[in-house]
Amino acid sequence: MRTPESGSEIVVGLDLGTTKVSAVVGEVDADGITILGVGNVPCRGLRKGVVSNIEWTVRSIREAIDAAQTMAGVEISTVYAGVAGSHIRAHSSDGVCAIAGREVTRTDLDRVLEGARAIPVDADRMILHALPREYVVDNQDGIRDPIGMSGVRLQVRVNLVTAATSCVQNVVRCVERCGLHVAEVVLEPLASADAVLSDDEKEIGVAVIDIGGGTTDLLLYADGGIVHTSVIPAGGNNITNDVAAGLRTPMAEAERLKRNYGCALGRMIADDEEIEVPGVGGHAPRRVARRLLSDIIEPRVEEIFAEARRRIEETGLLEQVSSGCVLTGGAVLMEGMAECAEEILGMPVRMGFPIGVKGIVQLVQGPQYATAVGLVRYGASQLSDAAQRSHLPQQMRAAVEDTAAPAQGKSGFLNWLRAAF
Ligand SMILES: Nc1ncnc2c1ncn2[C@@H]1O[C@H](COP(=O)(O)OP(=O)(O)OP(=O)(O)O)[C@@H](O)[C@H]1O
Ligand SMILES: [Mg+2]
């Protein structure tokens, strides 16, 4: 095992998905993020994005970390872990504070965000993120980055993301059982979006739809900030189940047929195309029109996109999602997904592959790796935040760290979680 070069840090993203665990090791330095190693292991320990079997999940995490560690040649001790599932909720909140000096500093920012987090949440829930939508300095609103601005009163409008404490605890518990430390638990769609979006898209307004095995995660950016996040409890596994039932074939065969011949839009398939469907329980294979397969798949995919559209409309921000929709997650690899999404959502659609990293990128190029790569990017951004703080005078830094630890959901909440076990 080698130690990282001086001036660089190792950041590891750990995506606990319904179908697989992915560990991605990145080396972060002034030039950006270099992917050093990747470990992908199938996992059956989650249901619809939530840990349902600790032992199975722990086993997959161990294997994925071992593989990533061996490939990267570095020892992994800390990870940024993802969390997802229908228990995730988003609420709007405001925070306000007096600007301590003549201009806004990072300390003011941390204080105002801390204020925005001070809302009552149910005893069994916790705040995962406070995502700033805009800042207001005195009466000037719509500010993205108020640092250095003059004023006396700083206000922030945030999107608070809350999660069921037990679901977050189970993620932490699984990771810690592998002898690893959790730097932070991060909302998975936030990570996926960060990995696939350009800054322009975030600025102009965009919808990200991550269709995984168990869930479909929706995240909306408008006016440069995150304005909505929610989880639709259906994904690629539902499509496979439909195919297995509809064609009366074993699950493994249904998965294979879906991946090799599936199409989300039946009219893209020629009438004479045929596929062979293996039978269940010793029944002989049959040849059927490929169109039959897409007739089974299409309604489920339509249902997912229609629900996404309904949720976007419900926010009242459809018009502001001006750069359209970016599709990511493993299930979008199916032929016809972008075309079907474009029809139902009524906006331009593109495929989202992880960007903004170098190194062995060919191993993380698919949309199914967006979350793990996004977790590495998130971890890297936390390092640069910490570096900015380390340039502050010592006294000021102590003040920031005092207020920021719970606000960032770092050691504060992890200690609290441990105490709650
Ligand atoms: N080529 C393909 N065509 C169609 N579907 C595919 C293809 N490749 C992968 N999938 C589907 O993608 C899904 C897995 O995607 P992904 O790895 O993003 O999910 P996950 O992160 O494990 O789950 P989740 O995010 O829901 O917890 C599976 O349902 C799988 O069948
Ligand atoms: Mg996923």
Coordinates of C-alpha atoms and ligand atoms in Angstrom, one line a residue:
M1 CA 0.0 0.0 0.0
R2 CA 1.3 3.4 -0.9
T3 CA 0.6 6.7 0.9
P4 CA -0.9 9.6 -1.1
E5 CA 1.5 12.2 -2.5
S6 CA 2.0 15.2 -0.3
G7 CA -0.6 17.9 -1.0
S8 CA -3.2 15.3 -2.0
E9 CA -5.9 13.5 -0.1
I10 CA -7.7 10.2 -0.6
V11 CA -11.5 10.5 -0.8
V12 CA -13.7 7.4 -1.0
G13 CA -17.3 7.4 -2.2
L14 CA -19.5 4.4 -1.1
D15 CA -22.8 4.0 -2.9
L16 CA -25.1 1.5 -1.3
G17 CA -27.5 0.7 -4.1
T18 CA -30.4 -1.7 -4.2
T19 CA -28.6 -3.9 -6.7
K20 CA -24.9 -3.2 -6.0
V21 CA -22.3 -1.6 -3.7
S22 CA -19.8 0.6 -5.5
A23 CA -16.7 2.0 -3.8
V24 CA -14.7 4.6 -5.7
V25 CA -11.3 5.9 -4.6
G26 CA -10.3 9.3 -5.7
E27 CA -7.0 11.2 -5.1
V28 CA -7.8 14.9 -4.7
D29 CA -5.1 17.6 -5.3
A30 CA -5.0 21.1 -6.7
D31 CA -5.5 19.6 -10.3
G32 CA -8.8 17.9 -9.4
I33 CA -9.9 14.4 -8.8
T34 CA -8.0 11.3 -10.1
I35 CA -9.9 8.0 -9.9
L36 CA -7.4 5.4 -8.5
G37 CA -9.6 2.4 -7.8
V38 CA -13.1 1.0 -8.1
G39 CA -14.9 -1.9 -6.5
N40 CA -18.3 -3.1 -7.6
V41 CA -20.1 -5.9 -5.9
P42 CA -23.7 -7.1 -6.3
C43 CA -25.7 -6.5 -3.1
R44 CA -29.0 -8.0 -2.0
G45 CA -29.0 -6.3 1.4
L46 CA -31.2 -3.3 0.5
R47 CA -34.8 -2.9 -0.5
K48 CA -35.9 0.2 -2.4
G49 CA -32.7 2.0 -1.4
V50 CA -32.9 1.2 2.3
V51 CA -30.8 -1.4 4.2
S52 CA -33.0 -4.4 5.0
N53 CA -30.3 -7.0 5.8
I54 CA -27.2 -5.8 7.7
E55 CA -25.2 -9.0 7.2
W56 CA -25.5 -9.1 3.4
T57 CA -24.8 -5.4 3.1
V58 CA -21.7 -5.6 5.3
R59 CA -20.4 -8.5 3.2
S60 CA -20.9 -6.6 0.0
I61 CA -19.3 -3.4 1.5
R62 CA -16.2 -5.5 2.6
E63 CA -15.8 -7.0 -0.9
A64 CA -16.2 -3.7 -2.7
I65 CA -13.8 -1.9 -0.4
D66 CA -11.2 -4.7 -0.7
A67 CA -11.4 -4.6 -4.5
A68 CA -11.2 -0.8 -4.6
Q69 CA -8.3 -0.8 -2.1
T70 CA -6.3 -3.4 -4.0
M71 CA -6.8 -1.6 -7.3
A72 CA -5.9 1.8 -5.8
G73 CA -3.0 0.6 -3.7
V74 CA -4.0 2.7 -0.8
E75 CA -5.6 1.8 2.5
I76 CA -9.2 3.0 3.0
S77 CA -10.2 4.1 6.4
T78 CA -12.9 6.7 5.8
V79 CA -15.8 6.9 3.3
Y80 CA -18.5 9.3 2.2
A81 CA -21.6 7.0 2.3
G82 CA -24.8 7.5 0.3
V83 CA -28.3 7.3 1.7
A84 CA -31.6 7.1 -0.3
G85 CA -35.2 5.8 0.0
S86 CA -38.7 7.0 0.3
H87 CA -38.1 8.2 3.9
I88 CA -36.2 11.2 2.5
R89 CA -38.2 14.5 2.7
A90 CA -37.5 18.1 1.7
H91 CA -38.8 21.2 3.5
S92 CA -38.1 24.9 3.0
S93 CA -36.7 26.9 5.8
D94 CA -35.2 30.4 6.4
G95 CA -32.3 31.5 8.6
V96 CA -31.3 35.0 9.6
C97 CA -28.4 36.5 11.5
A98 CA -26.7 39.8 12.0
I99 CA -23.5 40.2 10.0
A100 CA -20.7 40.3 12.6
G101 CA -18.2 42.6 10.9
R102 CA -18.6 45.0 8.0
E103 CA -18.7 42.3 5.4
V104 CA -20.1 38.7 5.2
T105 CA -17.6 36.0 6.2
R106 CA -17.7 32.2 6.1
T107 CA -18.5 32.4 9.9
D108 CA -21.6 34.4 9.1
L109 CA -22.6 31.9 6.5
D110 CA -22.2 29.0 8.9
R111 CA -24.2 30.8 11.6
V112 CA -27.1 31.7 9.2
L113 CA -27.2 28.1 8.0
E114 CA -27.3 26.8 11.5
G115 CA -30.3 29.1 12.1
A116 CA -32.1 27.7 9.1
R117 CA -31.6 24.2 10.6
A118 CA -33.3 25.2 13.8
I119 CA -36.7 23.9 13.0
P120 CA -38.6 21.2 14.9
V121 CA -38.3 17.7 13.3
D122 CA -40.0 14.5 14.4
A123 CA -38.1 12.6 17.1
D124 CA -37.4 9.8 14.7
R125 CA -36.1 12.0 11.9
M126 CA -32.9 14.0 11.4
I127 CA -31.6 16.8 9.2
L128 CA -29.2 15.5 6.5
H129 CA -28.5 18.7 4.5
A130 CA -29.4 22.4 4.5
L131 CA -29.0 23.2 0.8
P132 CA -29.0 27.0 0.3
R133 CA -31.3 28.3 -2.4
E134 CA -30.5 32.0 -2.1
Y135 CA -29.0 34.5 0.3
V136 CA -30.5 37.9 1.1
V137 CA -28.1 40.7 2.3
D138 CA -30.2 43.5 3.8
N139 CA -32.9 43.9 1.1
Q140 CA -31.0 42.5 -1.8
D141 CA -32.2 39.0 -2.7
G142 CA -31.1 36.3 -5.2
I143 CA -27.5 36.2 -4.0
R144 CA -25.6 32.9 -4.5
D145 CA -22.4 33.7 -2.7
P146 CA -22.6 36.6 -0.3
I147 CA -19.0 36.3 1.1
G148 CA -17.3 39.7 1.0
M149 CA -20.6 41.6 0.6
S150 CA -21.4 44.6 2.8
G151 CA -24.5 44.7 5.0
V152 CA -25.9 44.3 8.5
R153 CA -28.4 41.5 8.1
L154 CA -27.9 38.1 6.4
Q155 CA -30.7 35.8 5.5
V156 CA -30.8 32.4 3.8
R157 CA -33.5 30.4 2.2
V158 CA -32.7 26.7 2.3
N159 CA -34.1 23.4 1.3
L160 CA -33.8 21.1 4.3
V161 CA -33.4 17.4 3.6
T162 CA -34.5 15.2 6.4
A163 CA -34.2 11.4 6.7
A164 CA -35.5 8.7 9.0
T165 CA -32.8 8.4 11.7
S166 CA -32.9 4.6 11.8
C167 CA -32.2 4.4 8.0
V168 CA -29.1 6.6 8.4
Q169 CA -28.1 4.7 11.5
N170 CA -28.2 1.4 9.5
V171 CA -26.0 2.8 6.8
V172 CA -23.4 4.0 9.4
R173 CA -23.7 0.7 11.3
C174 CA -23.0 -1.4 8.2
V175 CA -20.0 0.7 7.3
E176 CA -18.6 0.8 10.8
R177 CA -18.9 -3.0 11.0
C178 CA -16.4 -3.1 8.2
G179 CA -13.9 -1.2 10.4
L180 CA -14.4 2.0 8.4
H181 CA -15.2 5.5 9.6
V182 CA -18.1 7.5 8.0
A183 CA -17.0 11.1 7.1
E184 CA -20.5 12.0 6.2
V185 CA -23.8 10.5 5.1
V186 CA -24.9 12.1 1.8
L187 CA -28.2 12.2 0.0
E188 CA -27.6 10.0 -3.1
P189 CA -29.4 12.0 -5.7
L190 CA -27.4 15.1 -4.6
A191 CA -24.3 13.1 -5.4
S192 CA -25.5 11.7 -8.7
A193 CA -26.6 15.2 -9.8
D194 CA -23.3 16.7 -9.0
A195 CA -21.5 14.0 -11.0
V196 CA -23.5 14.5 -14.2
L197 CA -24.5 18.2 -14.4
S198 CA -22.6 21.1 -15.8
D199 CA -22.5 24.4 -13.9
D200 CA -24.5 25.9 -16.7
E201 CA -27.3 23.4 -16.3
K202 CA -27.5 24.0 -12.6
E203 CA -27.6 27.8 -13.2
I204 CA -30.3 27.6 -15.9
G205 CA -32.5 25.0 -14.2
V206 CA -32.5 21.3 -14.7
A207 CA -34.2 18.1 -13.6
V208 CA -32.1 15.0 -12.8
I209 CA -33.8 11.6 -12.8
D210 CA -31.7 8.7 -11.4
I211 CA -33.4 5.4 -12.2
G212 CA -31.7 2.7 -10.2
G213 CA -32.8 -0.8 -9.4
G214 CA -35.1 -0.1 -6.5
T215 CA -36.0 3.6 -6.7
T216 CA -36.1 6.6 -9.0
D217 CA -34.7 9.7 -7.5
L218 CA -35.7 13.2 -8.7
L219 CA -33.8 16.4 -8.0
L220 CA -34.6 19.8 -9.4
Y221 CA -32.3 22.8 -9.8
A222 CA -33.7 26.2 -10.4
D223 CA -32.1 29.7 -10.0
G224 CA -28.8 28.0 -9.3
G225 CA -30.1 26.1 -6.2
I226 CA -31.8 22.8 -5.4
V227 CA -35.5 23.4 -5.1
H228 CA -36.9 19.9 -4.9
T229 CA -35.9 16.3 -4.1
S230 CA -38.1 13.2 -3.9
V231 CA -38.0 9.5 -4.4
I232 CA -40.4 7.5 -6.6
P233 CA -40.5 3.9 -5.2
A234 CA -40.0 2.1 -8.5
G235 CA -37.0 1.4 -10.7
G236 CA -35.3 -1.2 -12.9
N237 CA -36.2 -4.1 -10.7
N238 CA -39.9 -3.4 -11.2
I239 CA -39.3 -3.6 -15.0
T240 CA -37.5 -7.0 -14.5
N241 CA -40.4 -8.3 -12.4
D242 CA -42.9 -7.2 -15.0
V243 CA -40.9 -9.0 -17.7
A244 CA -40.6 -12.2 -15.6
A245 CA -44.3 -12.2 -15.0
G246 CA -45.4 -11.1 -18.5
L247 CA -43.2 -13.6 -20.4
R248 CA -43.4 -16.3 -17.7
T249 CA -39.6 -16.7 -17.5
P250 CA -37.2 -16.9 -14.5
M251 CA -36.0 -13.6 -13.0
A252 CA -32.4 -14.0 -14.2
E253 CA -33.6 -14.6 -17.8
A254 CA -36.0 -11.6 -17.5
E255 CA -33.0 -9.4 -16.4
R256 CA -30.9 -10.7 -19.3
L257 CA -33.7 -10.2 -21.9
K258 CA -34.4 -6.7 -20.5
R259 CA -30.7 -5.7 -20.8
N260 CA -30.1 -7.2 -24.2
Y261 CA -33.4 -6.6 -26.0
G262 CA -35.5 -4.3 -23.8
C263 CA -36.8 -1.0 -25.3
A264 CA -38.9 1.7 -23.6
L265 CA -40.6 2.7 -26.8
G266 CA -42.3 -0.1 -28.7
R267 CA -42.6 1.8 -32.0
M268 CA -38.8 1.9 -32.3
I269 CA -38.8 -1.9 -32.9
A270 CA -39.4 -3.5 -36.3
D271 CA -42.4 -5.8 -36.5
D272 CA -40.4 -8.8 -37.6
E273 CA -37.8 -8.8 -34.8
E274 CA -38.0 -11.9 -32.6
I275 CA -36.4 -13.0 -29.3
E276 CA -36.1 -16.4 -27.6
V277 CA -37.7 -16.7 -24.2
P278 CA -36.5 -19.5 -21.9
G279 CA -39.4 -21.3 -20.1
V280 CA -39.8 -21.8 -16.4
G281 CA -39.8 -25.2 -14.7
G282 CA -38.6 -27.2 -17.7
H283 CA -40.9 -25.7 -20.3
A284 CA -39.3 -25.4 -23.7
P285 CA -38.1 -21.9 -24.9
R286 CA -40.4 -19.9 -27.1
R287 CA -39.8 -17.4 -29.9
V288 CA -41.8 -14.2 -29.4
A289 CA -42.0 -10.8 -31.1
R290 CA -39.5 -8.4 -29.5
R291 CA -42.4 -6.0 -29.5
L292 CA -44.1 -8.1 -26.9
L293 CA -41.1 -7.4 -24.5
S294 CA -41.4 -3.6 -25.1
D295 CA -45.2 -3.8 -24.6
I296 CA -44.4 -5.0 -21.1
I297 CA -41.7 -2.5 -20.4
E298 CA -43.2 0.6 -21.9
P299 CA -46.1 1.1 -19.4
R300 CA -43.8 0.8 -16.4
V301 CA -41.3 3.3 -17.8
E302 CA -44.2 5.7 -18.8
E303 CA -45.5 5.4 -15.2
I304 CA -42.2 6.4 -13.8
F305 CA -41.7 9.4 -16.1
A306 CA -45.4 10.5 -15.7
E307 CA -44.9 10.5 -11.9
A308 CA -41.7 12.5 -12.3
R309 CA -43.6 15.0 -14.4
R310 CA -46.4 15.2 -11.9
R311 CA -44.0 16.0 -9.2
I312 CA -42.2 18.6 -11.2
E313 CA -45.5 20.3 -12.1
E314 CA -46.5 20.2 -8.4
T315 CA -43.5 22.4 -7.5
G316 CA -44.8 25.0 -9.9
L317 CA -41.3 25.2 -11.4
L318 CA -41.8 23.3 -14.7
E319 CA -41.1 26.5 -16.7
Q320 CA -37.9 27.1 -14.8
V321 CA -36.4 23.7 -15.6
S322 CA -35.2 25.4 -18.8
S323 CA -32.3 23.1 -19.8
G324 CA -34.5 20.0 -19.6
C325 CA -33.8 16.7 -18.0
V326 CA -30.7 14.6 -17.4
L327 CA -31.2 10.8 -17.0
T328 CA -28.8 8.8 -15.0
G329 CA -28.7 5.5 -13.0
G330 CA -28.3 2.0 -14.5
A331 CA -31.9 1.6 -15.7
V332 CA -31.5 4.4 -18.2
L333 CA -29.1 2.3 -20.3
M334 CA -32.1 0.7 -21.9
E335 CA -32.8 1.6 -25.5
G336 CA -35.6 4.2 -26.0
M337 CA -35.4 5.7 -22.4
A338 CA -34.4 9.2 -23.5
E339 CA -37.0 9.2 -26.3
C340 CA -39.8 8.0 -23.9
A341 CA -38.7 10.6 -21.3
E342 CA -38.7 13.4 -23.9
E343 CA -42.3 12.5 -24.9
I344 CA -43.7 12.3 -21.4
L345 CA -41.8 15.1 -19.8
G346 CA -42.1 17.4 -22.8
M347 CA -38.6 18.8 -22.4
P348 CA -35.2 18.1 -23.9
V349 CA -33.5 15.0 -22.4
R350 CA -29.9 13.9 -22.3
M351 CA -28.1 10.9 -20.8
G352 CA -25.9 11.8 -17.7
F353 CA -22.5 10.1 -17.4
P354 CA -20.1 11.0 -14.6
I355 CA -17.9 13.9 -15.5
G356 CA -15.2 16.1 -13.9
V357 CA -12.8 13.3 -12.9
K358 CA -9.6 11.8 -14.5
G359 CA -7.6 8.6 -14.0
I360 CA -9.2 5.3 -14.8
V361 CA -12.4 6.9 -15.9
Q362 CA -13.4 4.0 -18.1
L363 CA -14.3 2.1 -14.9
V364 CA -16.8 4.7 -13.8
Q365 CA -18.2 5.8 -17.1
G366 CA -21.6 4.3 -16.9
P367 CA -24.7 6.1 -15.4
Q368 CA -24.8 3.5 -12.7
Y369 CA -21.6 5.0 -11.2
A370 CA -22.9 8.6 -11.0
T371 CA -23.7 8.3 -7.3
A372 CA -20.3 6.8 -6.3
V373 CA -18.4 9.4 -8.3
G374 CA -20.6 12.2 -7.0
L375 CA -19.8 11.1 -3.4
V376 CA -16.1 11.5 -4.2
R377 CA -16.8 14.9 -5.6
Y378 CA -18.8 15.8 -2.6
G379 CA -16.0 14.7 -0.3
A380 CA -13.5 16.7 -2.3
S381 CA -15.7 19.8 -2.0
Q382 CA -15.7 19.3 1.8
L383 CA -11.9 19.2 1.8
S384 CA -11.7 22.5 -0.1
D385 CA -14.2 24.1 2.4
A386 CA -12.0 22.9 5.2
A387 CA -8.9 24.3 3.5
Q388 CA -10.7 27.7 3.1
R389 CA -11.4 27.6 6.9
S390 CA -7.8 26.8 7.7
H391 CA -6.8 30.1 6.1
L392 CA -8.9 31.9 8.7
P393 CA -7.1 33.2 11.8
Q394 CA -7.0 30.6 14.6
Q395 CA -9.6 32.3 16.9
M396 CA -12.1 32.7 14.1
R397 CA -11.6 29.1 13.0
A398 CA -12.5 27.8 16.5
A399 CA -15.7 29.8 16.3
V400 CA -16.6 28.3 12.9
E401 CA -15.8 24.8 13.9
D402 CA -18.0 25.2 17.0
T403 CA -21.0 26.1 15.1
A404 CA -20.3 24.3 11.8
A405 CA -19.8 20.7 13.1
P406 CA -23.5 20.0 13.7
A407 CA -24.4 22.2 10.7
Q408 CA -22.3 20.1 8.4
G409 CA -23.7 16.9 9.9
K410 CA -20.2 15.6 10.6
S411 CA -18.6 14.5 13.9
G412 CA -21.6 16.0 15.8
F413 CA -24.3 13.9 14.2
L414 CA -22.1 10.8 14.0
N415 CA -21.3 10.9 17.7
W416 CA -24.9 11.4 18.3
L417 CA -25.9 8.5 16.1
R418 CA -23.4 6.3 17.9
A419 CA -24.8 7.3 21.2
A420 CA -28.3 6.4 20.0
F421 CA -27.3 2.7 19.0
Ligands
LIG1 N1 -28.2 -2.3 -20.2 C1 -29.3 -2.2 -19.4 N2 -30.5 -2.1 -19.8 C2 -31.6 -2.0 -19.0 N3 -31.4 -1.9 -17.7 C3 -30.2 -2.0 -17.1 C4 -29.0 -2.1 -18.0 N4 -28.0 -2.1 -17.2 C5 -28.4 -2.0 -15.9 N5 -29.7 -2.0 -15.9 C6 -30.6 -1.9 -14.7 O1 -30.2 -0.8 -13.9 C7 -30.6 -1.1 -12.5 C8 -29.5 -0.9 -11.6 O2 -29.1 0.5 -11.7 P1 -28.2 1.1 -10.5 O3 -26.9 0.4 -10.5 O4 -28.1 2.6 -10.8 O5 -29.1 0.8 -9.3 P2 -28.7 0.9 -7.7 O6 -27.9 2.1 -7.4 O7 -28.2 -0.4 -7.3 O8 -30.2 1.0 -7.1 P3 -30.9 2.2 -6.3 O9 -30.3 3.4 -6.8 O10 -32.3 2.1 -6.8 O11 -30.8 1.9 -4.9 C9 -31.1 -2.6 -12.5 O12 -32.5 -2.7 -12.4 C10 -30.6 -3.1 -13.9 O13 -31.4 -4.1 -14.4
MG2 MG -28.4 4.1 -7.0

